[in-house]
Coordinates of C-alpha atoms in Angstrom, one line a residue:
Chain A
X1 CA 0.0 0.0 0.0
X2 CA 1.1 3.5 -0.8
X3 CA -0.2 5.5 2.2
X4 CA 2.4 7.6 3.9
X5 CA 2.6 6.5 7.5
X6 CA 5.4 8.6 8.9
X7 CA 6.1 12.3 9.4
X8 CA 9.6 13.3 10.4
X9 CA 10.3 16.9 11.4
X10 CA 13.7 18.2 12.3
X11 CA 15.3 21.4 13.7
X12 CA 18.5 22.8 12.2
X13 CA 21.7 21.8 13.9
X14 CA 22.7 25.4 14.6
X15 CA 20.0 25.7 17.4
X16 CA 22.4 23.8 19.6
X17 CA 25.0 26.6 19.2
X18 CA 22.5 29.3 20.0
X19 CA 21.2 27.9 23.3
X20 CA 23.2 27.9 26.5
X21 CA 21.9 25.0 28.6
X22 CA 23.7 26.2 31.7
X23 CA 21.7 29.4 31.7
X24 CA 18.5 30.2 33.5
X25 CA 16.2 32.5 31.5
X26 CA 14.4 34.3 34.3
X27 CA 12.8 37.5 33.0
X28 CA 10.2 37.8 30.2
X29 CA 12.8 39.7 28.2
X30 CA 15.4 37.0 28.5
X31 CA 12.9 34.4 27.3
X32 CA 11.4 36.3 24.4
X33 CA 15.0 37.4 23.6
X34 CA 15.9 33.8 22.9
X35 CA 12.9 33.4 20.7
X36 CA 13.8 36.6 18.7
X37 CA 17.5 35.4 18.4
X38 CA 16.2 32.1 17.0
X39 CA 14.0 34.0 14.5
X40 CA 16.9 36.2 13.5
X41 CA 19.3 33.2 13.0
X42 CA 16.6 31.3 11.0
X43 CA 16.5 34.0 8.3
X44 CA 20.2 34.5 8.3
X45 CA 20.4 30.9 7.2
X46 CA 17.9 31.8 4.6
X47 CA 15.7 28.7 5.0
X48 CA 12.5 29.5 6.8
X49 CA 10.1 32.2 8.0
X50 CA 11.2 34.8 10.6
X51 CA 9.8 33.1 13.6
X52 CA 11.3 31.5 16.7
X53 CA 9.9 30.1 19.9
X54 CA 11.1 28.3 23.1
X55 CA 9.6 26.3 26.0
X56 CA 10.9 27.0 29.5
X57 CA 10.3 25.2 32.7
X58 CA 9.7 26.9 36.1
X59 CA 13.5 27.2 36.7
X60 CA 13.9 29.1 33.5
X61 CA 15.8 26.2 31.7
X62 CA 15.1 25.7 28.1
X63 CA 13.1 22.5 27.5
X64 CA 12.8 22.9 23.7
X65 CA 13.1 25.4 20.9
X66 CA 11.4 25.8 17.5
X67 CA 11.9 27.8 14.4
X68 CA 9.8 28.0 11.3
X69 CA 10.5 25.0 9.1
X70 CA 7.7 25.2 6.6
X71 CA 9.8 25.3 3.5
X72 CA 12.6 22.8 4.3
X73 CA 10.2 20.3 5.7
X74 CA 7.4 21.0 3.1
X75 CA 5.0 21.2 6.0
X76 CA 2.5 24.0 6.7
X77 CA 2.3 22.8 10.3
X78 CA 6.0 23.3 11.0
X79 CA 5.7 26.7 12.6
X80 CA 8.1 27.7 15.4
X81 CA 5.6 27.2 18.2
X82 CA 4.4 23.8 16.9
X83 CA 8.0 22.5 16.8
X84 CA 8.6 23.8 20.3
X85 CA 5.5 22.2 21.7
X86 CA 6.0 18.9 19.9
X87 CA 9.6 18.5 20.8
X88 CA 9.0 19.5 24.4
X89 CA 6.2 16.9 24.7
X90 CA 8.4 14.2 23.2
X91 CA 11.2 15.1 25.6
X92 CA 8.9 15.0 28.6
X93 CA 6.9 12.1 27.2
X94 CA 3.7 13.9 28.0
X95 CA 1.0 15.2 25.6
X96 CA 0.3 18.0 28.1
X97 CA 3.4 19.6 29.3
X98 CA 2.1 20.5 32.8
X99 CA 0.1 17.3 33.3
X100 CA 2.5 16.1 36.1
X101 CA 2.7 19.6 37.7
X102 CA 5.4 22.2 37.1
X103 CA 4.8 25.4 35.2
X104 CA 5.8 25.8 31.6
X105 CA 6.1 28.9 29.5
X106 CA 6.2 29.4 25.7
X107 CA 8.0 32.5 24.5
X108 CA 7.5 33.4 20.9
X109 CA 9.0 36.1 18.7
X110 CA 5.6 37.0 17.3
X111 CA 1.9 36.5 18.1
X112 CA 0.9 33.0 17.2
X113 CA -1.1 32.6 13.9
X114 CA -4.5 30.9 14.1
X115 CA -3.0 27.4 13.9
X116 CA -0.5 28.0 16.7
X117 CA -3.1 29.8 18.7
X118 CA -5.3 26.7 18.6
X119 CA -2.4 24.4 19.4
X120 CA -1.5 26.6 22.5
X121 CA -4.9 25.5 24.0
X122 CA -3.8 21.9 24.1
X123 CA -0.1 22.0 24.7
X124 CA -0.1 22.3 28.5
X125 CA 1.6 25.7 29.0
X126 CA 0.8 28.1 31.8
X127 CA 2.2 31.3 30.3
X128 CA 2.5 32.7 26.8
X129 CA 5.0 35.5 26.2
X130 CA 4.8 37.3 22.9
X131 CA 7.2 39.7 21.1
X132 CA 5.7 41.3 18.0
X133 CA 2.0 41.7 17.4
X134 CA 0.0 40.1 14.5
X135 CA -0.3 43.5 12.9
X136 CA 3.5 43.7 12.8
X137 CA 3.8 40.3 11.2
X138 CA 1.2 41.2 8.5
X139 CA 2.6 44.8 7.9
X140 CA 6.3 44.0 8.0
X141 CA 6.7 40.4 6.9
X142 CA 3.5 40.1 4.8
X143 CA 2.2 36.8 6.2
X144 CA -1.5 36.2 6.8
X145 CA -2.0 35.5 10.5
X146 CA -5.5 34.1 10.0
X147 CA -8.6 34.7 12.0
X148 CA -8.9 34.4 15.8
X149 CA -11.8 34.5 18.2
X150 CA -12.6 38.1 19.2
X151 CA -11.5 37.7 22.8
X152 CA -8.5 35.5 22.0
X153 CA -6.6 36.4 25.2
X154 CA -9.6 35.8 27.3
X155 CA -10.1 32.4 25.8
X156 CA -6.5 31.4 26.8
X157 CA -7.0 32.8 30.3
X158 CA -10.2 30.8 30.7
X159 CA -8.0 27.7 30.2
X160 CA -5.4 28.8 32.7
X161 CA -2.9 30.4 30.3
X162 CA -1.6 33.9 31.2
X163 CA -0.6 36.1 28.2
X164 CA 1.9 38.9 28.2
X165 CA 2.8 40.7 25.0
X166 CA 4.9 43.5 23.5
X167 CA 8.0 42.0 25.1
X168 CA 11.0 43.2 23.2
X169 CA 8.5 44.3 20.5
X170 CA 11.0 46.6 18.8
X171 CA 13.6 43.9 18.5
X172 CA 11.0 41.4 17.3
X173 CA 9.7 43.9 14.7
X174 CA 13.2 44.4 13.4
X175 CA 13.6 40.8 12.5
X176 CA 10.2 40.9 10.7
X177 CA 11.2 44.0 8.8
X178 CA 14.5 42.5 7.8
X179 CA 12.7 39.5 6.4
X180 CA 10.0 41.6 4.7
X181 CA 12.7 43.8 3.0
X182 CA 13.9 40.7 1.1
X183 CA 10.5 40.6 -0.6
X184 CA 9.8 37.0 0.2
X185 CA 6.9 35.2 1.9
X186 CA 8.7 31.9 2.3
Chain Z
X1 CA 23.7 19.7 23.9
X2 CA 20.4 18.4 25.2
X3 CA 17.9 20.0 22.9
X4 CA 15.5 17.7 21.2
X5 CA 15.9 18.3 17.4
X6 CA 13.6 15.6 16.0
X7 CA 9.9 14.9 16.0
X8 CA 8.8 11.6 14.6
X9 CA 5.1 10.9 14.2
X10 CA 3.6 7.7 12.9
X11 CA 0.2 6.3 11.8
X12 CA -0.8 2.8 12.9
X13 CA -0.1 -0.1 10.5
X14 CA -3.8 -1.0 10.3
X15 CA -4.6 2.1 8.2
X16 CA -3.2 0.2 5.2
X17 CA -5.7 -2.5 5.6
X18 CA -8.6 -0.1 5.8
X19 CA -7.9 1.9 2.7
X20 CA -8.5 0.6 -0.8
X21 CA -6.0 2.3 -3.1
X22 CA -7.8 1.1 -6.2
X23 CA -11.0 2.9 -5.3
X24 CA -12.1 6.3 -6.2
X25 CA -14.1 8.1 -3.5
X26 CA -16.4 10.3 -5.5
X27 CA -19.2 11.5 -3.3
X28 CA -19.0 13.5 -0.1
X29 CA -20.6 10.5 1.7
X30 CA -17.9 8.1 0.5
X31 CA -15.2 10.5 1.6
X32 CA -16.5 11.2 5.0
X33 CA -17.4 7.5 5.3
X34 CA -13.7 6.7 5.1
X35 CA -12.9 9.3 7.8
X36 CA -15.6 7.8 10.1
X37 CA -14.3 4.3 9.4
X38 CA -10.8 5.4 10.5
X39 CA -12.3 7.0 13.7
X40 CA -14.2 3.8 14.5
X41 CA -11.1 1.6 14.0
X42 CA -9.0 3.9 16.0
X43 CA -11.1 3.4 19.1
X44 CA -11.5 -0.3 18.5
X45 CA -7.7 -0.4 18.8
X46 CA -8.1 1.5 22.1
X47 CA -5.3 3.8 21.5
X48 CA -6.4 7.3 20.6
X49 CA -9.3 9.7 20.3
X50 CA -12.4 9.0 18.1
X51 CA -11.3 11.0 15.1
X52 CA -10.3 10.2 11.6
X53 CA -9.5 12.2 8.4
X54 CA -8.4 11.7 4.9
X55 CA -7.0 13.9 2.0
X56 CA -8.4 13.2 -1.5
X57 CA -7.2 14.4 -4.8
X58 CA -9.5 15.6 -7.6
X59 CA -9.9 12.0 -8.9
X60 CA -11.1 10.9 -5.5
X61 CA -8.0 8.9 -4.8
X62 CA -6.7 8.9 -1.2
X63 CA -3.5 10.9 -0.8
X64 CA -3.1 10.4 2.9
X65 CA -5.1 9.6 6.1
X66 CA -4.9 10.5 9.7
X67 CA -6.2 9.3 13.0
X68 CA -5.9 10.8 16.5
X69 CA -2.5 9.8 17.9
X70 CA -2.2 12.2 20.8
X71 CA -1.7 9.5 23.4
X72 CA 0.6 7.0 21.6
X73 CA 2.8 9.8 20.3
X74 CA 2.6 12.0 23.5
X75 CA 1.8 14.9 21.2
X76 CA -1.1 17.3 21.5
X77 CA -0.6 18.3 17.9
X78 CA -1.2 14.7 16.6
X79 CA -4.9 15.1 15.7
X80 CA -6.3 13.3 12.7
X81 CA -6.5 16.3 10.4
X82 CA -2.9 17.4 11.3
X83 CA -1.5 14.0 10.4
X84 CA -3.5 13.8 7.2
X85 CA -2.2 17.3 6.2
X86 CA 1.4 16.6 7.2
X87 CA 1.7 13.2 5.5
X88 CA 0.0 14.5 2.3
X89 CA 2.4 17.4 2.2
X90 CA 5.4 15.1 2.6
X91 CA 4.1 12.8 -0.1
X92 CA 3.6 15.6 -2.5
X93 CA 6.7 17.5 -1.3
X94 CA 4.7 20.7 -1.1
X95 CA 3.8 22.7 1.9
X96 CA 0.6 23.8 0.2
X97 CA -1.2 20.9 -1.3
X98 CA -2.8 22.8 -4.2
X99 CA 0.3 24.9 -4.9
X100 CA 0.9 23.2 -8.2
X101 CA -2.7 23.2 -9.2
X102 CA -5.1 20.3 -8.7
X103 CA -7.9 20.3 -6.1
X104 CA -7.6 18.7 -2.7
X105 CA -10.3 17.8 -0.2
X106 CA -10.1 17.0 3.5
X107 CA -12.8 14.8 4.9
X108 CA -13.0 14.6 8.6
X109 CA -15.2 12.6 10.9
X110 CA -15.9 15.6 13.2
X111 CA -15.6 19.4 13.0
X112 CA -11.9 20.5 13.4
X113 CA -11.0 21.8 16.8
X114 CA -9.4 25.3 17.1
X115 CA -6.0 23.9 16.2
X116 CA -7.0 21.9 13.2
X117 CA -9.2 24.8 12.1
X118 CA -6.2 27.1 12.0
X119 CA -4.1 24.5 10.3
X120 CA -6.7 24.1 7.6
X121 CA -6.1 27.7 6.6
X122 CA -2.5 26.9 5.5
X123 CA -2.7 23.3 4.3
X124 CA -3.7 24.1 0.7
X125 CA -7.1 22.3 0.5
X126 CA -10.1 23.5 -1.6
X127 CA -12.8 21.6 0.2
X128 CA -13.5 20.7 3.8
X129 CA -16.1 17.9 4.4
X130 CA -17.3 17.5 8.0
X131 CA -19.2 14.6 9.6
X132 CA -20.2 15.4 13.2
X133 CA -20.5 18.9 14.6
X134 CA -18.5 20.4 17.4
X135 CA -21.5 20.2 19.7
X136 CA -21.6 16.5 19.1
X137 CA -17.9 16.1 20.0
X138 CA -18.4 18.1 23.2
X139 CA -21.7 16.4 24.2
X140 CA -20.9 12.8 23.3
X141 CA -17.1 12.5 23.6
X142 CA -16.5 15.2 26.2
X143 CA -13.6 16.9 24.4
X144 CA -13.1 20.7 24.4
X145 CA -13.2 21.9 20.8
X146 CA -11.8 25.3 21.7
X147 CA -12.8 28.7 20.5
X148 CA -13.3 29.7 16.9
X149 CA -13.9 33.0 15.1
X150 CA -17.6 33.8 15.0
X151 CA -17.8 33.4 11.2
X152 CA -15.5 30.4 11.0
X153 CA -17.0 29.1 7.8
X154 CA -16.9 32.5 6.1
X155 CA -13.2 32.8 7.1
X156 CA -12.4 29.6 5.3
X157 CA -14.4 30.6 2.3
X158 CA -12.6 33.9 2.1
X159 CA -9.4 31.8 1.5
X160 CA -11.0 29.7 -1.2
X161 CA -12.0 26.7 1.0
X162 CA -15.6 25.4 0.5
X163 CA -17.2 23.8 3.6
X164 CA -19.9 21.2 3.7
X165 CA -21.0 19.6 6.9
X166 CA -23.5 17.2 8.5
X167 CA -22.3 14.5 6.0
X168 CA -23.1 11.1 7.6
X169 CA -23.6 13.0 10.8
X170 CA -25.5 10.1 12.4
X171 CA -22.7 7.6 11.7
X172 CA -20.1 10.1 12.9
X173 CA -22.1 10.8 16.1
X174 CA -22.3 7.0 16.8
X175 CA -18.5 6.7 16.9
X176 CA -18.3 9.7 19.3
X177 CA -21.1 8.2 21.5
X178 CA -19.3 4.8 21.5
X179 CA -16.1 6.5 22.8
X180 CA -18.0 8.7 25.3
X181 CA -19.7 5.6 26.8
X182 CA -16.3 4.3 27.8
X183 CA -15.9 7.3 30.1
X184 CA -12.5 8.3 28.8
X185 CA -11.1 11.6 27.4
X186 CA -7.9 10.0 26.0

């Protein structure tokens, strides 16, 4: 039979160089700063959208990271946040990161699109930290962010997920602008 | 370095037995019928949520299938629709299924949750065929479907995706009821 039965997604090898595993990322700015650094490096390498994300545990250690891998993986699902969630869940062997207790944070360089927004509901995080806004993504990098529920923050908070945004927004916008200036959308 | 850099998702081997690759699935009922059959088989095997999906090309041939694999893959992303999209895109080596022309249809046993709804925006399908409604999923199988934009169908249609629902709804509801009667949510 011909049916594909496997999906294999990878992150680029350079993520290892970028992340210091001895470091505790304590403040919101340190955490979003790593996500923005991942986004910047991803476009330097010229092989993906200008987006980065990372999952942190309560101690501020990095559990996983993600960058946009839509083009190299030919996979519309392979957004930074999705890779960060999936690889953290495989590492912890739990389909809900906080199922066994502990608090988990996702930091992302830009507001999640409609897909990553929905995925955030089920991933088992307690905090969502956002750099650039959707309007920045659309104006500077020319991606469609897709439709969200009107009260998108409230819907996350109802499910126990705190949202803070505009963290290092200027730095996050700069990466989007850099990408947009190249005239690509992927 | 300790960072996970790989995500590997699989479908169960029995999907090959269920799908006849010589067959053309022409009507909406035939297509959703396959998605419902996948959902039913997935809970028979006792290892995943009561959801199935399949991608069809314009000839009605099956390009890929998906079933809910959240528990066996410890992955909250591994919903039926997500696996169907990802494996179809890997097969066609295209992050947007219809990028090279051709029309693609996703048939799903139940209305996509907020995550799969968002993913549908980017997958490159032309038609979305739905069995059970979200209210059926929530009432019968006790899953949270998550929040959607108020005009969720209109938002898909704006992006060129036609939506038809209530296809074999009774059969799709029966699978959800069967799962719900077991008293599990995963």
